[in-house]
């Protein structure tokens, strides 16, 4: 009996000791786990806890506004109600879309845009289904929001262009940040600057001055329940509005020129020679920039992108053209400065020039008789410049023409400028692996052949001529105004270079250009003008005409007719405005282009917007 009691007591002590040890081990494990969570992982779990408790709501900054030189607004912001969906929160997206369609009108365009953005944007982004809703539509949706998880009605700031299509290529547009935009921002370490921002400048000034216009996003740090309900605001950082741009553009002049073009295609740039300020920048046809803000639908994009009129082409900046006879004043200066011609040197112009067996035709088939340098500009003798180009050769022409900025970017404050082509024998060798042929000199002498320049380059060269050889950098933004601090940062005129051109050569050529508008090809257009104009008409071939063929515009399809060009500045003695323009397939320079230039001069010099529009 005693042995039994002794054995039982011993077993109990062993089991009790084992259980005590087990409890001690388990308690130790718990203690270690507690220490691990509370000490070693404290910061990680504190952050996770904060994330569950706190929501950071971005507050988008108002984008900077854009004004013309007279303070008239041409791009601003407005507010609108938007129906937005966060797809990852919606249990059945198709069912939700169908239900919303019973409440308000949601057309195919809305659905296509929504689905496209859903594929492009990040998983947690909110996507607009209807970017703009009226009050009645808002009321219909709001009463059902409690049964529509992931659906919300938000007030959003939207970009508004009060003059619709006007200046669209100059202003550009904003658009949703795409996947490629996001990748680019990450590669350039700018992604953090776009936290909470859904849009970015895509083209024109909206793109070129994106850093100034976008401002800085603010945030609301909100405490939320486990169910996501807002409890209280913990912290708020107000957004900083973007800076405003004041342009050198005259908005009224801009619209006057656009009306003058009507349905025709073309480009015009007007500059203030002494400062390089751009007074007008027109590209026709234009487009409605509002179409791109929340993603353009495929059908509208196709119609714009595939239109033969190319409404999306920024013509002053990206389009390049042969300058035609507007090139002759610069060729004349090159002839004088290189010593290849004296003012009194003459040729006989019979209406053509023979080079070997090839007959180069003059625009005047009857010829212009005895022609010196001044007359060659006034009557626009092609024969004079065929012979001059033969005598100079392509490389000497290139040497004396290049300082005027042809075939180079001007450095204007817009992204995407084209360089164009100012040919040389080296250029042809590198481009085509072929030598320059002597017969090619004649075409470039009259602004044809490989010559291909932007209207911006042509305007800049004309302004440099008006400025007596001083080249200014063209610029569109006069000042960047900070509404937060009241600071105004003005852009200063910048001299690019001063051309080593003799006063005698400048005076002779400018005098000839003045005579163009008194007794030459521009005389009818500028009849009665109370100011003096130095100008030159140009007509550029679009298609080649065979040796035995005769050009007849009436028998040629509209898109194969000659381009109409004109360059000029006024008043000739003290220029306030220089202009270059083209009317694509518009024919003779004095017929289509010069009358538009007169409207520019009348507006700037006489304050007569729209005057002489019927000329």
Coordinates of C-alpha atoms in Angstrom, one line a residue:
X1 CA 0.0 0.0 0.0
X2 CA 2.8 2.4 1.0
X3 CA 4.7 1.5 -2.2
X4 CA 1.6 2.2 -4.3
X5 CA 1.2 5.6 -2.6
X6 CA 4.9 6.3 -3.1
X7 CA 4.7 5.5 -6.9
X8 CA 1.6 7.6 -7.4
X9 CA 3.1 10.6 -5.7
X10 CA 6.3 10.3 -7.8
X11 CA 4.3 10.0 -11.1
X12 CA 2.3 13.1 -10.1
X13 CA 5.4 15.1 -9.4
X14 CA 6.9 14.1 -12.8
X15 CA 3.8 15.0 -14.7
X16 CA 3.4 18.2 -12.8
X17 CA 7.0 19.1 -13.5
X18 CA 6.6 18.3 -17.2
X19 CA 3.4 20.4 -17.4
X20 CA 5.1 23.2 -15.6
X21 CA 8.0 23.0 -18.0
X22 CA 5.7 22.9 -20.9
X23 CA 3.8 26.0 -19.6
X24 CA 7.1 27.7 -19.1
X25 CA 8.3 26.9 -22.6
X26 CA 5.0 28.0 -24.1
X27 CA 5.0 31.2 -22.1
X28 CA 8.6 31.8 -23.2
X29 CA 7.6 31.3 -26.8
X30 CA 4.7 33.7 -26.3
X31 CA 7.1 36.2 -24.6
X32 CA 9.6 35.9 -27.5
X33 CA 6.7 36.3 -30.0
X34 CA 5.5 39.3 -28.1
X35 CA 8.9 40.9 -28.0
X36 CA 9.4 40.1 -31.8
X37 CA 6.1 41.9 -32.6
X38 CA 6.4 44.7 -30.2
X39 CA 10.1 45.5 -30.5
X40 CA 11.6 44.1 -33.7
X41 CA 8.6 44.6 -36.0
X42 CA 7.1 47.6 -34.2
X43 CA 7.6 50.1 -37.0
X44 CA 6.4 47.7 -39.7
X45 CA 3.2 46.9 -37.9
X46 CA 2.6 50.4 -36.7
X47 CA 2.7 51.5 -40.4
X48 CA 0.3 48.8 -41.4
X49 CA -2.0 49.7 -38.5
X50 CA -1.9 53.4 -39.6
X51 CA -2.6 52.3 -43.2
X52 CA -5.7 50.5 -42.0
X53 CA -6.7 53.4 -39.7
X54 CA -5.7 56.3 -41.9
X55 CA -6.5 57.1 -45.5
X56 CA -4.6 59.7 -47.5
X57 CA -6.9 61.5 -49.9
X58 CA -5.2 63.6 -52.6
X59 CA -6.5 67.0 -53.4
X60 CA -5.7 68.0 -56.9
X61 CA -4.1 71.4 -57.5
X62 CA -5.8 73.8 -59.9
X63 CA -3.9 73.9 -63.1
X64 CA -2.4 77.3 -64.0
X65 CA -4.4 79.4 -66.5
X66 CA -3.2 80.9 -69.8
X67 CA -3.8 84.5 -70.9
X68 CA -3.0 86.3 -74.1
X69 CA -1.0 89.5 -74.2
X70 CA -4.0 91.7 -73.4
X71 CA -5.0 89.6 -70.4
X72 CA -7.8 87.7 -72.2
X73 CA -8.1 84.2 -70.9
X74 CA -7.6 81.4 -73.4
X75 CA -7.4 78.3 -71.1
X76 CA -8.9 78.0 -67.6
X77 CA -10.4 75.6 -65.2
X78 CA -14.0 74.9 -64.4
X79 CA -15.8 72.4 -62.1
X80 CA -18.2 69.6 -63.0
X81 CA -19.8 66.5 -61.5
X82 CA -18.3 63.3 -62.8
X83 CA -19.5 59.7 -62.4
X84 CA -16.5 57.6 -61.5
X85 CA -15.9 53.9 -60.8
X86 CA -13.2 52.1 -59.0
X87 CA -13.4 48.7 -60.8
X88 CA -11.5 46.7 -58.1
X89 CA -14.3 47.6 -55.6
X90 CA -17.2 46.5 -57.9
X91 CA -18.4 42.9 -57.5
X92 CA -20.0 42.7 -61.0
X93 CA -18.8 45.5 -63.3
X94 CA -21.1 44.6 -66.2
X95 CA -24.1 44.5 -64.0
X96 CA -23.2 47.8 -62.4
X97 CA -22.7 49.5 -65.8
X98 CA -26.0 48.1 -67.0
X99 CA -27.8 49.4 -63.9
X100 CA -26.2 52.9 -64.3
X101 CA -27.4 52.9 -67.9
X102 CA -31.0 52.6 -66.6
X103 CA -30.5 55.7 -64.4
X104 CA -28.8 58.1 -66.8
X105 CA -27.7 58.1 -70.5
X106 CA -24.5 56.3 -71.0
X107 CA -23.7 56.0 -74.7
X108 CA -21.2 53.8 -76.6
X109 CA -18.6 56.5 -76.6
X110 CA -18.7 56.6 -72.8
X111 CA -18.4 52.8 -72.5
X112 CA -15.5 52.6 -75.1
X113 CA -13.6 55.3 -73.3
X114 CA -14.2 53.7 -69.9
X115 CA -13.0 50.3 -71.1
X116 CA -9.9 51.7 -72.8
X117 CA -8.9 53.6 -69.7
X118 CA -9.6 50.6 -67.5
X119 CA -6.9 48.8 -69.5
X120 CA -4.4 51.6 -69.3
X121 CA -4.7 52.9 -65.8
X122 CA -3.5 51.4 -62.5
X123 CA -5.7 48.9 -60.7
X124 CA -6.7 51.2 -57.9
X125 CA -7.4 54.3 -60.1
X126 CA -10.8 55.8 -60.3
X127 CA -12.0 55.9 -63.9
X128 CA -14.6 58.4 -65.3
X129 CA -17.7 56.8 -66.9
X130 CA -19.4 60.1 -67.5
X131 CA -16.9 63.0 -67.1
X132 CA -19.6 65.7 -66.9
X133 CA -23.1 65.3 -65.5
X134 CA -25.9 67.8 -65.0
X135 CA -27.7 68.3 -61.7
X136 CA -30.7 66.0 -62.6
X137 CA -28.3 63.1 -63.5
X138 CA -26.4 63.6 -60.3
X139 CA -29.6 63.4 -58.2
X140 CA -30.6 60.1 -60.0
X141 CA -27.3 58.4 -59.3
X142 CA -26.7 59.7 -55.7
X143 CA -29.9 58.1 -54.3
X144 CA -28.6 54.6 -55.4
X145 CA -25.0 55.0 -54.3
X146 CA -25.6 52.9 -51.2
X147 CA -26.2 49.8 -53.3
X148 CA -23.3 50.6 -55.8
X149 CA -20.0 49.8 -54.2
X150 CA -17.1 51.4 -56.1
X151 CA -19.3 54.0 -57.7
X152 CA -19.0 57.7 -56.7
X153 CA -20.0 61.1 -57.9
X154 CA -17.1 63.6 -57.5
X155 CA -16.6 67.2 -58.2
X156 CA -13.6 67.6 -60.5
X157 CA -11.7 70.4 -62.0
X158 CA -11.7 70.2 -65.8
X159 CA -9.7 72.2 -68.4
X160 CA -11.8 74.6 -70.4
X161 CA -10.8 76.3 -73.6
X162 CA -13.3 79.2 -74.0
X163 CA -12.5 79.7 -77.7
X164 CA -13.0 76.0 -78.6
X165 CA -10.8 75.1 -81.6
X166 CA -9.0 78.5 -81.8
X167 CA -5.2 78.2 -81.1
X168 CA -5.5 74.5 -80.5
X169 CA -2.0 73.7 -81.9
X170 CA -0.5 76.5 -79.8
X171 CA -2.2 75.5 -76.6
X172 CA -2.0 71.7 -77.1
X173 CA -4.1 69.8 -74.6
X174 CA -4.0 67.8 -71.4
X175 CA -4.9 64.1 -71.2
X176 CA -5.1 61.2 -68.7
X177 CA -1.7 60.0 -67.6
X178 CA -1.1 56.9 -69.7
X179 CA 1.0 53.8 -69.0
X180 CA 3.8 55.2 -71.2
X181 CA 3.6 58.6 -69.4
X182 CA 3.9 56.8 -66.0
X183 CA 6.9 54.8 -67.2
X184 CA 8.5 58.0 -68.5
X185 CA 7.9 59.8 -65.2
X186 CA 9.3 56.9 -63.2
X187 CA 12.4 56.8 -65.4
X188 CA 13.0 60.5 -64.8
X189 CA 12.2 60.3 -61.0
X190 CA 9.2 62.6 -61.5
X191 CA 6.5 60.0 -60.5
X192 CA 6.2 61.3 -56.9
X193 CA 5.3 64.8 -58.3
X194 CA 2.2 63.3 -59.9
X195 CA 0.8 61.6 -56.8
X196 CA -2.9 62.0 -56.8
X197 CA -2.8 63.7 -60.3
X198 CA -4.7 62.1 -63.1
X199 CA -3.8 64.4 -66.0
X200 CA -0.7 65.7 -67.7
X201 CA 0.1 68.2 -70.5
X202 CA 0.3 66.3 -73.8
X203 CA 1.1 68.8 -76.5
X204 CA 1.8 72.5 -77.2
X205 CA 2.1 74.9 -74.3
X206 CA 0.3 72.5 -72.0
X207 CA 3.2 70.1 -72.5
X208 CA 6.0 72.6 -72.8
X209 CA 5.1 74.4 -69.6
X210 CA 3.8 71.3 -67.7
X211 CA 6.2 71.9 -64.7
X212 CA 4.9 75.4 -64.2
X213 CA 1.2 74.7 -64.9
X214 CA 0.6 71.6 -62.9
X215 CA 1.0 72.9 -59.3
X216 CA 1.5 70.7 -56.3
X217 CA -1.1 68.2 -55.1
X218 CA -2.5 68.6 -51.5
X219 CA -3.9 65.9 -49.3
X220 CA -6.4 65.1 -46.5
X221 CA -5.2 62.6 -43.9
X222 CA -8.4 61.0 -42.7
X223 CA -9.1 58.5 -39.9
X224 CA -11.3 55.7 -41.1
X225 CA -13.2 52.8 -39.6
X226 CA -12.5 49.2 -40.5
X227 CA -15.5 49.5 -42.9
X228 CA -13.8 52.5 -44.6
X229 CA -16.1 55.2 -43.1
X230 CA -14.5 58.6 -42.6
X231 CA -14.3 59.5 -38.9
X232 CA -12.2 62.7 -38.8
X233 CA -9.5 64.7 -40.5
X234 CA -6.1 64.2 -38.9
X235 CA -4.1 66.5 -41.2
X236 CA -4.6 68.7 -44.2
X237 CA -2.0 70.0 -46.7
X238 CA -3.6 72.5 -49.1
X239 CA -2.8 72.1 -52.8
X240 CA -0.6 74.7 -54.4
X241 CA -2.2 76.0 -57.6
X242 CA -0.1 76.0 -60.8
X243 CA 1.4 79.1 -62.2
X244 CA -0.3 81.2 -64.9
X245 CA 1.2 81.9 -68.3
X246 CA 0.8 85.3 -70.0
X247 CA 1.5 84.9 -73.7
X248 CA 2.8 87.3 -76.3
X249 CA 0.0 86.1 -78.6
X250 CA -2.8 88.6 -79.5
X251 CA -5.9 86.4 -79.2
X252 CA -8.1 88.6 -81.3
X253 CA -5.5 88.7 -84.1
X254 CA -5.2 84.9 -83.9
X255 CA -8.9 84.4 -84.4
X256 CA -9.0 87.0 -87.2
X257 CA -6.4 85.0 -89.1
X258 CA -8.1 81.7 -88.5
X259 CA -11.3 83.2 -89.9
X260 CA -9.3 84.5 -92.9
X261 CA -8.1 80.9 -93.7
X262 CA -11.6 79.5 -93.5
X263 CA -11.6 75.9 -94.7
X264 CA -8.1 76.3 -96.3
X265 CA -5.0 74.5 -95.0
X266 CA -1.9 76.4 -93.9
X267 CA 0.2 78.0 -91.3
X268 CA 1.2 81.6 -90.2
X269 CA 3.6 83.0 -87.8
X270 CA 3.8 86.7 -86.9
X271 CA 6.7 88.0 -84.9
X272 CA 7.8 91.3 -83.3
X273 CA 11.3 91.7 -84.8
X274 CA 12.9 93.7 -82.0
X275 CA 12.0 91.2 -79.2
X276 CA 11.2 87.9 -81.0
X277 CA 7.8 87.8 -79.4
X278 CA 5.2 85.7 -81.3
X279 CA 2.1 87.8 -82.0
X280 CA 0.2 85.1 -83.9
X281 CA 0.7 81.4 -84.4
X282 CA -1.9 79.8 -86.6
X283 CA -2.2 76.2 -87.9
X284 CA -5.2 75.3 -90.0
X285 CA -7.3 73.2 -89.8
X286 CA -7.3 73.0 -86.0
X287 CA -9.1 70.7 -83.6
X288 CA -11.0 70.8 -80.4
X289 CA -8.5 70.2 -77.6
X290 CA -11.3 69.3 -75.1
X291 CA -11.8 66.0 -77.0
X292 CA -8.5 64.6 -75.6
X293 CA -8.9 65.5 -71.9
X294 CA -10.5 62.2 -70.8
X295 CA -9.5 60.1 -73.7
X296 CA -10.7 60.5 -77.3
X297 CA -13.0 57.7 -78.6
X298 CA -11.6 55.5 -81.4
X299 CA -14.0 56.8 -84.2
X300 CA -13.2 60.5 -83.5
X301 CA -9.5 59.7 -83.4
X302 CA -9.6 57.8 -86.7
X303 CA -11.5 60.7 -88.3
X304 CA -8.8 63.2 -87.1
X305 CA -5.8 61.0 -87.6
X306 CA -6.7 59.8 -91.1
X307 CA -8.1 63.0 -92.5
X308 CA -6.3 64.2 -95.7
X309 CA -6.4 67.7 -94.2
X310 CA -4.2 66.6 -91.3
X311 CA -5.9 68.6 -88.6
X312 CA -3.5 67.2 -85.9
X313 CA -0.4 68.4 -87.7
X314 CA 1.2 71.4 -86.0
X315 CA 2.1 73.1 -89.2
X316 CA 4.2 76.1 -88.1
X317 CA 6.3 73.9 -85.9
X318 CA 6.3 70.5 -87.6
X319 CA 5.3 71.1 -91.2
X320 CA 8.1 71.8 -93.7
X321 CA 7.7 73.3 -97.2
X322 CA 9.7 74.5 -100.1
X323 CA 9.8 78.3 -99.7
X324 CA 9.5 79.2 -103.4
X325 CA 10.3 82.7 -104.3
X326 CA 10.2 84.0 -100.7
X327 CA 13.7 82.6 -100.7
X328 CA 15.0 85.1 -103.3
X329 CA 15.7 88.0 -100.9
X330 CA 18.1 85.7 -98.9
X331 CA 19.7 84.4 -102.1
X332 CA 20.2 88.0 -103.2
X333 CA 22.0 88.9 -100.0
X334 CA 24.1 85.7 -100.3
X335 CA 25.0 86.8 -103.9
X336 CA 26.1 90.2 -102.7
X337 CA 28.0 89.1 -99.6
X338 CA 29.8 86.3 -101.4
X339 CA 30.9 88.6 -104.2
X340 CA 29.2 86.6 -106.9
X341 CA 27.0 89.5 -107.9
X342 CA 27.1 93.3 -107.8
X343 CA 23.9 95.3 -107.7
X344 CA 24.4 96.5 -111.3
X345 CA 25.1 93.1 -112.8
X346 CA 22.4 92.1 -115.3
X347 CA 21.2 89.1 -117.2
X348 CA 18.8 88.7 -120.1
X349 CA 15.7 86.8 -119.0
X350 CA 13.9 85.3 -122.0
X351 CA 11.5 83.3 -119.9
X352 CA 13.7 80.2 -119.5
X353 CA 17.2 79.0 -118.8
X354 CA 18.9 76.2 -120.6
X355 CA 21.3 73.9 -118.7
X356 CA 22.6 71.3 -121.1
X357 CA 19.5 69.9 -122.7
X358 CA 17.2 70.8 -119.8
X359 CA 15.0 73.8 -120.0
X360 CA 14.2 75.5 -116.7
X361 CA 11.1 77.5 -117.1
X362 CA 10.5 81.0 -115.7
X363 CA 7.1 81.9 -114.0
X364 CA 6.8 84.6 -116.7
X365 CA 6.9 82.6 -119.9
X366 CA 7.4 85.8 -121.9
X367 CA 10.5 86.7 -119.9
X368 CA 11.4 89.8 -118.0
X369 CA 14.1 91.2 -120.3
X370 CA 17.2 92.8 -118.8
X371 CA 17.2 92.1 -115.1
X372 CA 19.5 93.4 -112.3
X373 CA 19.4 92.3 -108.7
X374 CA 16.7 94.7 -107.6
X375 CA 14.4 93.9 -110.5
X376 CA 15.0 90.2 -109.9
X377 CA 13.1 90.6 -106.6
X378 CA 10.5 93.0 -107.8
X379 CA 9.4 90.9 -110.8
X380 CA 10.5 87.6 -109.2
X381 CA 12.6 86.5 -112.1
X382 CA 13.3 82.8 -111.8
X383 CA 15.9 83.0 -114.6
X384 CA 18.1 85.4 -112.7
X385 CA 18.2 82.9 -109.8
X386 CA 18.8 79.9 -112.0
X387 CA 22.0 81.5 -113.3
X388 CA 22.9 82.8 -109.8
X389 CA 22.6 79.3 -108.3
X390 CA 24.6 77.8 -111.1
X391 CA 27.4 80.3 -110.4
X392 CA 27.3 79.9 -106.6
X393 CA 26.9 76.2 -106.3
X394 CA 25.1 74.4 -103.5
X395 CA 27.9 74.6 -100.8
X396 CA 28.4 78.4 -101.2
X397 CA 24.7 78.9 -101.0
X398 CA 24.6 76.7 -97.9
X399 CA 27.4 78.7 -96.3
X400 CA 25.6 82.1 -96.8
X401 CA 22.0 80.9 -96.2
X402 CA 22.6 78.8 -93.0
X403 CA 23.2 81.9 -90.7
X404 CA 19.6 82.9 -91.4
X405 CA 18.5 79.9 -89.5
X406 CA 17.2 77.8 -92.4
X407 CA 17.4 74.1 -91.8
X408 CA 17.8 74.5 -88.0
X409 CA 15.5 74.7 -85.0
X410 CA 14.8 78.2 -83.9
X411 CA 14.8 77.4 -80.2
X412 CA 11.2 78.6 -79.6
X413 CA 9.7 77.6 -76.3
X414 CA 7.6 74.8 -77.7
X415 CA 8.5 71.1 -77.7
X416 CA 8.7 69.2 -81.0
X417 CA 10.2 71.7 -83.4
X418 CA 11.3 70.2 -86.8
X419 CA 14.7 71.1 -88.3
X420 CA 13.8 71.1 -92.0
X421 CA 16.4 70.7 -94.7
X422 CA 19.0 73.2 -96.1
X423 CA 20.8 71.0 -98.6
X424 CA 24.6 70.8 -99.2
X425 CA 26.7 68.3 -101.1
X426 CA 27.7 66.7 -97.8
X427 CA 24.1 66.4 -96.7
X428 CA 23.2 64.6 -99.9
X429 CA 26.2 62.3 -99.7
X430 CA 25.2 61.3 -96.1
X431 CA 21.5 61.0 -96.8
X432 CA 21.4 59.3 -100.2
X433 CA 25.0 58.1 -100.7
X434 CA 25.1 60.1 -103.9
X435 CA 27.1 63.1 -105.2
X436 CA 25.5 66.4 -105.7
X437 CA 24.7 67.0 -109.4
X438 CA 25.3 70.5 -111.0
X439 CA 21.8 70.4 -112.5
X440 CA 20.3 70.3 -108.9
X441 CA 21.7 73.8 -108.2
X442 CA 19.0 75.6 -110.2
X443 CA 16.1 74.3 -108.3
X444 CA 17.4 75.3 -104.9
X445 CA 18.2 78.8 -106.2
X446 CA 14.4 79.5 -106.6
X447 CA 13.5 77.8 -103.2
X448 CA 12.6 74.4 -104.6
X449 CA 14.4 71.1 -104.8
X450 CA 15.6 69.7 -101.5
X451 CA 14.9 73.0 -99.6
X452 CA 12.3 72.3 -96.9
X453 CA 11.7 74.7 -94.1
X454 CA 9.1 75.3 -91.4
X455 CA 7.0 78.5 -91.5
X456 CA 8.5 79.3 -88.1
X457 CA 12.0 79.3 -89.7
X458 CA 10.8 81.5 -92.5
X459 CA 9.2 84.0 -90.1
X460 CA 12.3 84.0 -88.0
X461 CA 14.5 84.7 -91.0
X462 CA 12.2 87.5 -92.2
X463 CA 12.2 89.1 -88.7
X464 CA 16.0 88.9 -88.7
X465 CA 16.0 90.7 -92.1
X466 CA 13.6 93.3 -90.6
X467 CA 15.9 93.6 -87.6
X468 CA 18.8 94.4 -89.9
X469 CA 20.6 91.2 -89.2
X470 CA 20.0 90.8 -85.5
X471 CA 18.3 87.4 -84.9
X472 CA 16.1 87.1 -81.8
X473 CA 15.0 83.8 -80.3
X474 CA 11.2 83.5 -80.9
X475 CA 9.2 83.1 -77.7
X476 CA 5.6 82.8 -76.8
X477 CA 5.4 83.2 -73.1
X478 CA 5.9 86.7 -71.9
X479 CA 5.8 86.0 -68.2
X480 CA 5.1 83.2 -65.6
X481 CA 2.9 84.5 -62.9
X482 CA 2.8 82.8 -59.5
X483 CA -0.7 83.3 -57.9
X484 CA 0.6 82.0 -54.6
X485 CA 3.3 84.6 -54.1
X486 CA 2.4 87.3 -56.5
X487 CA 5.8 87.0 -58.2
X488 CA 6.0 87.6 -61.9
X489 CA 8.9 86.1 -63.8
X490 CA 9.3 87.9 -67.1
X491 CA 11.0 86.2 -70.0
X492 CA 13.7 88.5 -71.5
X493 CA 14.4 89.0 -75.2
X494 CA 17.4 86.9 -76.2
X495 CA 19.7 87.7 -79.1
X496 CA 20.8 84.5 -80.9
X497 CA 23.4 86.1 -83.1
X498 CA 24.1 89.2 -85.3
X499 CA 24.7 88.3 -88.9
X500 CA 27.8 89.8 -90.5
X501 CA 25.7 91.3 -93.4
X502 CA 26.7 94.7 -94.9
X503 CA 24.3 97.6 -94.5
X504 CA 24.4 98.1 -98.3
X505 CA 23.2 94.6 -99.0
X506 CA 20.4 94.9 -96.5
X507 CA 19.3 98.3 -97.8
X508 CA 19.3 97.1 -101.4
X509 CA 17.2 94.0 -100.7
X510 CA 14.8 95.7 -98.4
X511 CA 14.3 98.5 -100.9
X512 CA 13.5 95.9 -103.6
X513 CA 11.0 94.2 -101.2
X514 CA 9.2 97.5 -100.6
X515 CA 9.0 97.9 -104.4
X516 CA 7.4 94.5 -104.6
X517 CA 4.3 95.9 -102.9
X518 CA 4.3 99.2 -104.8
X519 CA 4.7 98.0 -108.4
X520 CA 5.5 94.3 -108.2
X521 CA 3.7 91.1 -107.4
X522 CA 2.1 92.4 -104.2
X523 CA 1.0 95.8 -105.5
X524 CA -2.7 95.1 -105.8
X525 CA -3.0 93.6 -102.3
X526 CA -1.3 96.6 -100.6
X527 CA -2.9 99.3 -102.7
X528 CA -3.9 102.2 -100.4
X529 CA -2.1 100.9 -97.4
X530 CA -1.1 103.9 -95.2
X531 CA 2.1 102.1 -94.2
X532 CA 5.1 100.8 -96.1
X533 CA 5.5 97.0 -96.5
X534 CA 8.7 95.1 -97.4
X535 CA 7.5 91.7 -98.7
X536 CA 8.0 88.9 -101.2
X537 CA 5.4 86.6 -102.7
X538 CA 6.2 82.9 -103.3
X539 CA 4.6 80.1 -105.3
X540 CA 5.9 76.6 -104.5
X541 CA 5.4 73.7 -106.8
X542 CA 3.9 70.6 -105.3
X543 CA 4.4 68.2 -108.2
X544 CA 7.0 68.3 -111.0
X545 CA 5.9 69.4 -114.5
X546 CA 7.4 67.6 -117.4
X547 CA 9.6 69.3 -120.0
X548 CA 6.8 69.4 -122.6
X549 CA 4.0 70.0 -120.2
X550 CA 2.3 73.2 -119.1
X551 CA 1.0 73.8 -115.6
X552 CA -2.7 74.5 -115.6
X553 CA -4.2 74.8 -112.1
X554 CA -7.7 74.2 -113.3
X555 CA -6.7 70.8 -114.7
X556 CA -4.8 69.7 -111.6
X557 CA -6.4 68.1 -108.5
X558 CA -6.7 70.6 -105.7
X559 CA -4.1 68.9 -103.5
X560 CA -1.5 69.0 -106.3
X561 CA -1.8 72.7 -107.0
X562 CA 1.0 75.1 -106.1
X563 CA 1.4 76.4 -102.5
X564 CA 0.8 80.1 -101.9
X565 CA 3.5 81.8 -99.7
X566 CA 4.3 85.3 -98.5
X567 CA 6.9 86.9 -96.2
X568 CA 6.9 90.6 -95.2
X569 CA 7.4 93.1 -92.5
X570 CA 6.0 96.6 -91.8
X571 CA 6.5 99.5 -91.5
X572 CA 9.5 98.9 -93.6
X573 CA 11.4 101.8 -92.0
X574 CA 10.8 100.7 -88.4
X575 CA 9.3 97.2 -88.4
X576 CA 6.8 96.3 -85.7
X577 CA 5.7 93.0 -87.2
X578 CA 7.1 90.4 -89.5
X579 CA 5.1 87.6 -90.9
X580 CA 5.5 84.4 -92.9
X581 CA 2.6 82.2 -94.1
X582 CA 1.5 79.5 -96.5
X583 CA -1.8 78.6 -97.9
X584 CA -1.4 75.0 -99.0
X585 CA -2.4 74.5 -102.7
X586 CA -3.6 78.1 -102.7
X587 CA -1.8 79.0 -106.0
X588 CA -0.1 82.3 -106.7
X589 CA 1.4 83.9 -103.6
X590 CA -0.3 87.3 -104.2
X591 CA -3.7 85.6 -104.6
X592 CA -4.1 83.7 -101.4
X593 CA -1.3 84.4 -98.9
X594 CA -0.6 88.1 -99.3
X595 CA -4.2 89.2 -98.5
X596 CA -4.0 87.3 -95.2
X597 CA -0.8 89.1 -94.4
X598 CA -2.5 92.5 -95.0
X599 CA -5.0 91.6 -92.4
X600 CA -2.2 91.0 -89.9
X601 CA -0.6 94.4 -90.7
X602 CA -4.0 96.2 -90.6
X603 CA -4.7 94.7 -87.2
X604 CA -1.4 95.4 -85.6
X605 CA -0.6 98.8 -87.2
X606 CA -4.1 100.3 -87.7
X607 CA -6.0 98.4 -84.9
X608 CA -8.5 97.3 -87.5
X609 CA -9.3 93.7 -86.8
X610 CA -10.8 91.9 -89.8
X611 CA -10.3 94.9 -92.1
X612 CA -9.9 94.2 -95.8
X613 CA -11.0 90.6 -95.2
X614 CA -12.5 90.6 -98.7
X615 CA -9.4 91.5 -100.5

